[in-house]
Amino acid sequence: MRITLVSGSNRANAASTNLLKYMQGLLEPQNITVTLIDLAQLPLPLFTPDNWDFHPNAKHMLDTFAESDGIVLATPEYHGSLSGVLKNALDYVNPTLIAGKPVLSVSSAGGPLGVSSLTHLQTIVRNLHGINCSEWISVGFGTQAFDADGVLADEEVRTRVSDVLESFVQLTRTLGTTNLAAFK
Ligand SMILES: Cc1cc2nc3c(=O)[nH]c(=O)nc-3n(C[C@H](O)[C@H](O)[C@H](O)COP(=O)(O)O)c2cc1C
């Protein structure tokens, strides 16, 4: 099974990226191949429909999506929505790359919760014909949520993350046995 994690924050030591690295640490021991696309390390030019000869970074992201069985999208909550960096990345995506695949949305907020960005992300996933995971994760209070080693400081949040991830992996396994072509 291949799962791609996309961090939509271009901030150094971003909570969204730390959350995905934490998830990567939970997924890899389950014999799952994980690719982390950190949009701070893989910057994408501003998408324009006038240019379909994409930058190598965009091609890399799209090729990774094509090979994925499931995708996790992480965003900081920006003004009650997702980051421009992640929205720009998703504008490159053709629905055929996502159709029928499970997508888990996660967010990091400065306040206790960032739910608006999650609903907006799920709307985009729906429009790309992806299958929204019935669960989502919002980590509050930004980088304070992590200790110096990048581990989630609060045990309840750690439990929530591992429970949601388990349900996402189960969904990915279930959908992996169906014919994805039916969704395209
Ligand atoms: C432009 C901007 C807008 C923000 N808007 C919100 C917001 O609407 N609600 C909120 O809780 N936090 C808001 N924040 C705080 C970020 O969501 C918070 O710092 C988050 O942890 C950043 O995630 P990151 O570390 O993954 O970049 C905003 C931050 C910035 C820079």
PDB file of C-alpha atoms and ligand atoms in Angstrom:
ATOM      1  CA  MET A   1       0.000   0.000   0.000  1.00  0.00           C
ATOM      2  CA  ARG A   2       1.253   3.479  -0.904  1.00  0.00           C
ATOM      3  CA  ILE A   3       0.160   6.567   0.974  1.00  0.00           C
ATOM      4  CA  THR A   4       1.153  10.113   0.082  1.00  0.00           C
ATOM      5  CA  LEU A   5       1.218  12.828   2.727  1.00  0.00           C
ATOM      6  CA  VAL A   6       1.108  16.453   1.540  1.00  0.00           C
ATOM      7  CA  SER A   7       2.015  19.296   3.849  1.00  0.00           C
ATOM      8  CA  GLY A   8       0.407  22.566   2.810  1.00  0.00           C
ATOM      9  CA  SER A   9       2.484  24.798   5.063  1.00  0.00           C
ATOM     10  CA  ASN A  10       5.628  26.571   3.851  1.00  0.00           C
ATOM     11  CA  ARG A  11       6.553  27.648   7.371  1.00  0.00           C
ATOM     12  CA  ALA A  12       9.785  26.392   8.983  1.00  0.00           C
ATOM     13  CA  ASN A  13       9.026  23.826  11.698  1.00  0.00           C
ATOM     14  CA  ALA A  14       5.373  23.820  10.666  1.00  0.00           C
ATOM     15  CA  ALA A  15       2.881  22.021  12.886  1.00  0.00           C
ATOM     16  CA  SER A  16       1.190  20.550   9.765  1.00  0.00           C
ATOM     17  CA  THR A  17       4.491  19.041   8.629  1.00  0.00           C
ATOM     18  CA  ASN A  18       5.291  17.797  12.142  1.00  0.00           C
ATOM     19  CA  LEU A  19       1.874  16.143  12.267  1.00  0.00           C
ATOM     20  CA  LEU A  20       2.519  14.369   8.960  1.00  0.00           C
ATOM     21  CA  LYS A  21       5.982  13.243  10.096  1.00  0.00           C
ATOM     22  CA  TYR A  22       4.368  11.869  13.226  1.00  0.00           C
ATOM     23  CA  MET A  23       1.835   9.997  11.049  1.00  0.00           C
ATOM     24  CA  GLN A  24       4.650   8.722   8.824  1.00  0.00           C
ATOM     25  CA  GLY A  25       6.208   7.203  11.943  1.00  0.00           C
ATOM     26  CA  LEU A  26       2.946   5.365  12.648  1.00  0.00           C
ATOM     27  CA  LEU A  27       2.396   4.179   9.063  1.00  0.00           C
ATOM     28  CA  GLU A  28       5.824   2.902   8.048  1.00  0.00           C
ATOM     29  CA  PRO A  29       6.048   0.112  10.660  1.00  0.00           C
ATOM     30  CA  GLN A  30       2.782  -1.242   9.144  1.00  0.00           C
ATOM     31  CA  ASN A  31       4.671  -2.002   5.921  1.00  0.00           C
ATOM     32  CA  ILE A  32       3.061   0.973   4.181  1.00  0.00           C
ATOM     33  CA  THR A  33       5.153   2.907   1.670  1.00  0.00           C
ATOM     34  CA  VAL A  34       4.898   6.570   2.607  1.00  0.00           C
ATOM     35  CA  THR A  35       5.908   9.582   0.511  1.00  0.00           C
ATOM     36  CA  LEU A  36       5.918  12.930   2.276  1.00  0.00           C
ATOM     37  CA  ILE A  37       5.506  15.901  -0.045  1.00  0.00           C
ATOM     38  CA  ASP A  38       6.491  18.965   1.943  1.00  0.00           C
ATOM     39  CA  LEU A  39       5.491  21.969  -0.159  1.00  0.00           C
ATOM     40  CA  ALA A  40       8.057  24.072   1.740  1.00  0.00           C
ATOM     41  CA  GLN A  41      10.774  21.801   0.282  1.00  0.00           C
ATOM     42  CA  LEU A  42       9.012  21.255  -3.053  1.00  0.00           C
ATOM     43  CA  PRO A  43       7.744  24.727  -3.989  1.00  0.00           C
ATOM     44  CA  LEU A  44       5.338  24.892  -6.923  1.00  0.00           C
ATOM     45  CA  PRO A  45       4.968  27.826  -9.283  1.00  0.00           C
ATOM     46  CA  LEU A  46       1.590  29.535  -9.274  1.00  0.00           C
ATOM     47  CA  PHE A  47      -0.705  27.346 -11.360  1.00  0.00           C
ATOM     48  CA  THR A  48      -1.966  28.847 -14.606  1.00  0.00           C
ATOM     49  CA  PRO A  49      -4.270  27.094 -17.095  1.00  0.00           C
ATOM     50  CA  ASP A  50      -2.177  28.728 -19.847  1.00  0.00           C
ATOM     51  CA  ASN A  51       0.750  26.392 -19.149  1.00  0.00           C
ATOM     52  CA  TRP A  52       0.246  22.619 -19.080  1.00  0.00           C
ATOM     53  CA  ASP A  53       3.963  21.880 -19.421  1.00  0.00           C
ATOM     54  CA  PHE A  54       4.367  21.659 -15.664  1.00  0.00           C
ATOM     55  CA  HIS A  55       7.431  22.427 -13.538  1.00  0.00           C
ATOM     56  CA  PRO A  56       9.347  19.244 -12.469  1.00  0.00           C
ATOM     57  CA  ASN A  57       8.191  19.744  -8.855  1.00  0.00           C
ATOM     58  CA  ALA A  58       4.556  19.704  -9.981  1.00  0.00           C
ATOM     59  CA  LYS A  59       5.194  16.634 -12.157  1.00  0.00           C
ATOM     60  CA  HIS A  60       6.779  14.868  -9.187  1.00  0.00           C
ATOM     61  CA  MET A  61       3.724  15.579  -7.023  1.00  0.00           C
ATOM     62  CA  LEU A  62       1.301  14.430  -9.718  1.00  0.00           C
ATOM     63  CA  ASP A  63       3.297  11.239 -10.431  1.00  0.00           C
ATOM     64  CA  THR A  64       3.263  10.483  -6.711  1.00  0.00           C
ATOM     65  CA  PHE A  65      -0.521  10.963  -6.556  1.00  0.00           C
ATOM     66  CA  ALA A  66      -0.946   8.635  -9.538  1.00  0.00           C
ATOM     67  CA  GLU A  67       0.939   5.853  -7.707  1.00  0.00           C
ATOM     68  CA  SER A  68      -0.870   6.371  -4.386  1.00  0.00           C
ATOM     69  CA  ASP A  69      -3.601   4.234  -2.884  1.00  0.00           C
ATOM     70  CA  GLY A  70      -4.500   6.950  -0.376  1.00  0.00           C
ATOM     71  CA  ILE A  71      -3.652  10.586   0.318  1.00  0.00           C
ATOM     72  CA  VAL A  72      -3.420  12.725   3.453  1.00  0.00           C
ATOM     73  CA  LEU A  73      -3.706  16.494   2.984  1.00  0.00           C
ATOM     74  CA  ALA A  74      -2.486  18.768   5.789  1.00  0.00           C
ATOM     75  CA  THR A  75      -3.126  22.481   5.962  1.00  0.00           C
ATOM     76  CA  PRO A  76      -2.673  25.315   8.408  1.00  0.00           C
ATOM     77  CA  GLU A  77      -5.943  27.125   9.116  1.00  0.00           C
ATOM     78  CA  TYR A  78      -5.559  30.468   7.293  1.00  0.00           C
ATOM     79  CA  HIS A  79      -8.395  32.986   7.719  1.00  0.00           C
ATOM     80  CA  GLY A  80     -10.883  30.174   8.148  1.00  0.00           C
ATOM     81  CA  SER A  81      -9.693  28.219   5.120  1.00  0.00           C
ATOM     82  CA  LEU A  82      -6.812  26.176   3.723  1.00  0.00           C
ATOM     83  CA  SER A  83      -3.427  27.679   2.861  1.00  0.00           C
ATOM     84  CA  GLY A  84      -2.857  29.237  -0.548  1.00  0.00           C
ATOM     85  CA  VAL A  85       0.137  26.919  -0.936  1.00  0.00           C
ATOM     86  CA  LEU A  86      -2.056  23.808  -0.704  1.00  0.00           C
ATOM     87  CA  LYS A  87      -4.878  25.275  -2.810  1.00  0.00           C
ATOM     88  CA  ASN A  88      -2.335  26.104  -5.509  1.00  0.00           C
ATOM     89  CA  ALA A  89      -0.977  22.531  -5.397  1.00  0.00           C
ATOM     90  CA  LEU A  90      -4.475  21.084  -5.705  1.00  0.00           C
ATOM     91  CA  ASP A  91      -5.228  23.298  -8.712  1.00  0.00           C
ATOM     92  CA  TYR A  92      -2.639  21.221 -10.623  1.00  0.00           C
ATOM     93  CA  VAL A  93      -4.553  18.007  -9.957  1.00  0.00           C
ATOM     94  CA  ASN A  94      -6.688  16.339 -12.574  1.00  0.00           C
ATOM     95  CA  PRO A  95      -9.563  14.362 -11.000  1.00  0.00           C
ATOM     96  CA  THR A  96      -8.386  11.134 -12.676  1.00  0.00           C
ATOM     97  CA  LEU A  97      -5.439  11.074 -10.216  1.00  0.00           C
ATOM     98  CA  ILE A  98      -7.679  11.165  -7.141  1.00  0.00           C
ATOM     99  CA  ALA A  99     -10.935   9.585  -8.311  1.00  0.00           C
ATOM    100  CA  GLY A 100     -12.041   6.748  -6.055  1.00  0.00           C
ATOM    101  CA  LYS A 101      -9.089   7.164  -3.686  1.00  0.00           C
ATOM    102  CA  PRO A 102      -9.528   7.840   0.020  1.00  0.00           C
ATOM    103  CA  VAL A 103      -8.343  11.219   1.255  1.00  0.00           C
ATOM    104  CA  LEU A 104      -7.839  12.209   4.879  1.00  0.00           C
ATOM    105  CA  SER A 105      -7.844  15.937   5.687  1.00  0.00           C
ATOM    106  CA  VAL A 106      -5.926  17.297   8.672  1.00  0.00           C
ATOM    107  CA  SER A 107      -5.315  20.828   9.914  1.00  0.00           C
ATOM    108  CA  SER A 108      -3.259  22.865  12.323  1.00  0.00           C
ATOM    109  CA  ALA A 109      -4.818  25.953  13.881  1.00  0.00           C
ATOM    110  CA  GLY A 110      -3.565  28.788  16.060  1.00  0.00           C
ATOM    111  CA  GLY A 111      -6.730  28.472  18.139  1.00  0.00           C
ATOM    112  CA  PRO A 112      -8.060  25.268  19.691  1.00  0.00           C
ATOM    113  CA  LEU A 113      -9.544  23.930  16.428  1.00  0.00           C
ATOM    114  CA  GLY A 114      -9.395  24.516  12.666  1.00  0.00           C
ATOM    115  CA  VAL A 115     -12.523  23.037  11.141  1.00  0.00           C
ATOM    116  CA  SER A 116     -13.313  25.530   8.353  1.00  0.00           C
ATOM    117  CA  SER A 117     -10.151  24.553   6.490  1.00  0.00           C
ATOM    118  CA  LEU A 118     -11.173  20.900   6.805  1.00  0.00           C
ATOM    119  CA  THR A 119     -14.630  21.456   5.329  1.00  0.00           C
ATOM    120  CA  HIS A 120     -13.094  23.480   2.481  1.00  0.00           C
ATOM    121  CA  LEU A 121     -10.528  20.736   1.856  1.00  0.00           C
ATOM    122  CA  GLN A 122     -13.254  18.091   1.798  1.00  0.00           C
ATOM    123  CA  THR A 123     -15.182  20.158  -0.753  1.00  0.00           C
ATOM    124  CA  ILE A 124     -12.117  20.205  -3.003  1.00  0.00           C
ATOM    125  CA  VAL A 125     -11.615  16.445  -2.544  1.00  0.00           C
ATOM    126  CA  ARG A 126     -15.270  15.902  -3.466  1.00  0.00           C
ATOM    127  CA  ASN A 127     -14.784  17.942  -6.638  1.00  0.00           C
ATOM    128  CA  LEU A 128     -11.728  15.852  -7.506  1.00  0.00           C
ATOM    129  CA  HIS A 129     -13.934  12.735  -7.118  1.00  0.00           C
ATOM    130  CA  GLY A 130     -11.905  11.536  -4.151  1.00  0.00           C
ATOM    131  CA  ILE A 131     -13.491   9.722  -1.226  1.00  0.00           C
ATOM    132  CA  ASN A 132     -13.373  11.778   1.946  1.00  0.00           C
ATOM    133  CA  CYS A 133     -12.453   9.770   5.013  1.00  0.00           C
ATOM    134  CA  SER A 134     -15.339   9.955   7.478  1.00  0.00           C
ATOM    135  CA  GLU A 135     -12.878  11.194  10.132  1.00  0.00           C
ATOM    136  CA  TRP A 136     -10.573  14.212  10.159  1.00  0.00           C
ATOM    137  CA  ILE A 137      -7.980  15.683  12.505  1.00  0.00           C
ATOM    138  CA  SER A 138      -7.487  19.214  13.731  1.00  0.00           C
ATOM    139  CA  VAL A 139      -4.533  19.959  15.992  1.00  0.00           C
ATOM    140  CA  GLY A 140      -4.867  23.198  17.954  1.00  0.00           C
ATOM    141  CA  PHE A 141      -2.340  25.688  19.326  1.00  0.00           C
ATOM    142  CA  GLY A 142       0.129  25.211  16.477  1.00  0.00           C
ATOM    143  CA  THR A 143       3.658  24.209  17.325  1.00  0.00           C
ATOM    144  CA  GLN A 144       2.874  24.181  21.068  1.00  0.00           C
ATOM    145  CA  ALA A 145       1.122  20.890  20.291  1.00  0.00           C
ATOM    146  CA  PHE A 146       4.535  19.249  19.693  1.00  0.00           C
ATOM    147  CA  ASP A 147       7.486  18.655  21.985  1.00  0.00           C
ATOM    148  CA  ALA A 148      11.114  19.335  21.016  1.00  0.00           C
ATOM    149  CA  ASP A 149      11.326  15.918  19.296  1.00  0.00           C
ATOM    150  CA  GLY A 150       8.291  16.643  17.092  1.00  0.00           C
ATOM    151  CA  VAL A 151       6.072  14.281  19.088  1.00  0.00           C
ATOM    152  CA  LEU A 152       2.515  15.313  19.915  1.00  0.00           C
ATOM    153  CA  ALA A 153       2.642  16.429  23.518  1.00  0.00           C
ATOM    154  CA  ASP A 154      -0.915  15.528  24.533  1.00  0.00           C
ATOM    155  CA  GLU A 155      -1.765  11.854  24.979  1.00  0.00           C
ATOM    156  CA  GLU A 156      -5.419  12.333  23.998  1.00  0.00           C
ATOM    157  CA  VAL A 157      -4.360  13.971  20.729  1.00  0.00           C
ATOM    158  CA  ARG A 158      -1.904  11.129  20.072  1.00  0.00           C
ATOM    159  CA  THR A 159      -4.722   8.623  20.592  1.00  0.00           C
ATOM    160  CA  ARG A 160      -7.029  10.595  18.306  1.00  0.00           C
ATOM    161  CA  VAL A 161      -4.377  10.700  15.569  1.00  0.00           C
ATOM    162  CA  SER A 162      -3.662   6.986  15.757  1.00  0.00           C
ATOM    163  CA  ASP A 163      -7.393   6.070  15.819  1.00  0.00           C
ATOM    164  CA  VAL A 164      -8.185   8.247  12.804  1.00  0.00           C
ATOM    165  CA  LEU A 165      -5.148   6.974  10.931  1.00  0.00           C
ATOM    166  CA  GLU A 166      -6.229   3.390  11.583  1.00  0.00           C
ATOM    167  CA  SER A 167      -9.698   4.069  10.171  1.00  0.00           C
ATOM    168  CA  PHE A 168      -8.101   5.767   7.130  1.00  0.00           C
ATOM    169  CA  VAL A 169      -5.795   2.789   6.522  1.00  0.00           C
ATOM    170  CA  GLN A 170      -8.751   0.396   6.776  1.00  0.00           C
ATOM    171  CA  LEU A 171     -10.698   2.490   4.254  1.00  0.00           C
ATOM    172  CA  THR A 172      -7.674   2.500   1.935  1.00  0.00           C
ATOM    173  CA  ARG A 173      -7.354  -1.277   2.187  1.00  0.00           C
ATOM    174  CA  THR A 174     -11.073  -1.750   1.496  1.00  0.00           C
ATOM    175  CA  LEU A 175     -11.116   0.584  -1.498  1.00  0.00           C
ATOM    176  CA  GLY A 176      -7.882  -0.935  -2.797  1.00  0.00           C
ATOM    177  CA  THR A 177      -9.778  -4.146  -3.456  1.00  0.00           C
ATOM    178  CA  THR A 178     -12.416  -2.365  -5.575  1.00  0.00           C
ATOM    179  CA  ASN A 179     -12.111  -1.376  -9.195  1.00  0.00           C
ATOM    180  CA  LEU A 180     -11.009   2.268  -9.147  1.00  0.00           C
ATOM    181  CA  ALA A 181     -11.740   2.620 -12.850  1.00  0.00           C
ATOM    182  CA  ALA A 182     -15.443   2.701 -11.953  1.00  0.00           C
ATOM    183  CA  PHE A 183     -14.913   6.107 -10.337  1.00  0.00           C
ATOM    184  CA  LYS A 184     -13.123   7.788 -13.250  1.00  0.00           C
TER     185      LYS A 184
HETATM  186  C1  LIG B   1      -2.237  34.251   7.339  1.00  0.00           C
HETATM  187  C2  LIG B   1      -2.614  33.475   8.581  1.00  0.00           C
HETATM  188  C3  LIG B   1      -3.940  33.297   8.872  1.00  0.00           C
HETATM  189  C4  LIG B   1      -4.325  32.553   9.999  1.00  0.00           C
HETATM  190  N1  LIG B   1      -5.634  32.361  10.257  1.00  0.00           N
HETATM  191  C5  LIG B   1      -6.016  31.610  11.319  1.00  0.00           C
HETATM  192  C6  LIG B   1      -7.392  31.343  11.565  1.00  0.00           C
HETATM  193  O1  LIG B   1      -8.285  31.772  10.852  1.00  0.00           O
HETATM  194  N2  LIG B   1      -7.709  30.567  12.647  1.00  0.00           N
HETATM  195  C7  LIG B   1      -6.741  30.049  13.482  1.00  0.00           C
HETATM  196  O2  LIG B   1      -7.067  29.327  14.445  1.00  0.00           O
HETATM  197  N3  LIG B   1      -5.417  30.282  13.255  1.00  0.00           N
HETATM  198  C8  LIG B   1      -5.036  31.052  12.197  1.00  0.00           C
HETATM  199  N4  LIG B   1      -3.706  31.256  11.944  1.00  0.00           N
HETATM  200  C9  LIG B   1      -2.704  30.585  12.773  1.00  0.00           C
HETATM  201  C10 LIG B   1      -2.245  29.283  12.116  1.00  0.00           C
HETATM  202  O3  LIG B   1      -3.348  28.467  11.747  1.00  0.00           O
HETATM  203  C11 LIG B   1      -1.386  28.484  13.101  1.00  0.00           C
HETATM  204  O4  LIG B   1      -0.229  29.235  13.424  1.00  0.00           O
HETATM  205  C12 LIG B   1      -1.027  27.132  12.536  1.00  0.00           C
HETATM  206  O5  LIG B   1      -0.551  26.326  13.597  1.00  0.00           O
HETATM  207  C13 LIG B   1       0.029  27.235  11.475  1.00  0.00           C
HETATM  208  O6  LIG B   1       0.242  25.947  10.980  1.00  0.00           O
HETATM  209  P1  LIG B   1       1.686  25.513  10.426  1.00  0.00           P
HETATM  210  O7  LIG B   1       2.626  25.557  11.601  1.00  0.00           O
HETATM  211  O8  LIG B   1       1.448  24.146   9.919  1.00  0.00           O
HETATM  212  O9  LIG B   1       2.064  26.495   9.359  1.00  0.00           O
HETATM  213  C14 LIG B   1      -3.318  32.014  10.838  1.00  0.00           C
HETATM  214  C15 LIG B   1      -1.967  32.221  10.528  1.00  0.00           C
HETATM  215  C16 LIG B   1      -1.619  32.947   9.419  1.00  0.00           C
HETATM  216  C17 LIG B   1      -0.151  33.140   9.083  1.00  0.00           C
END
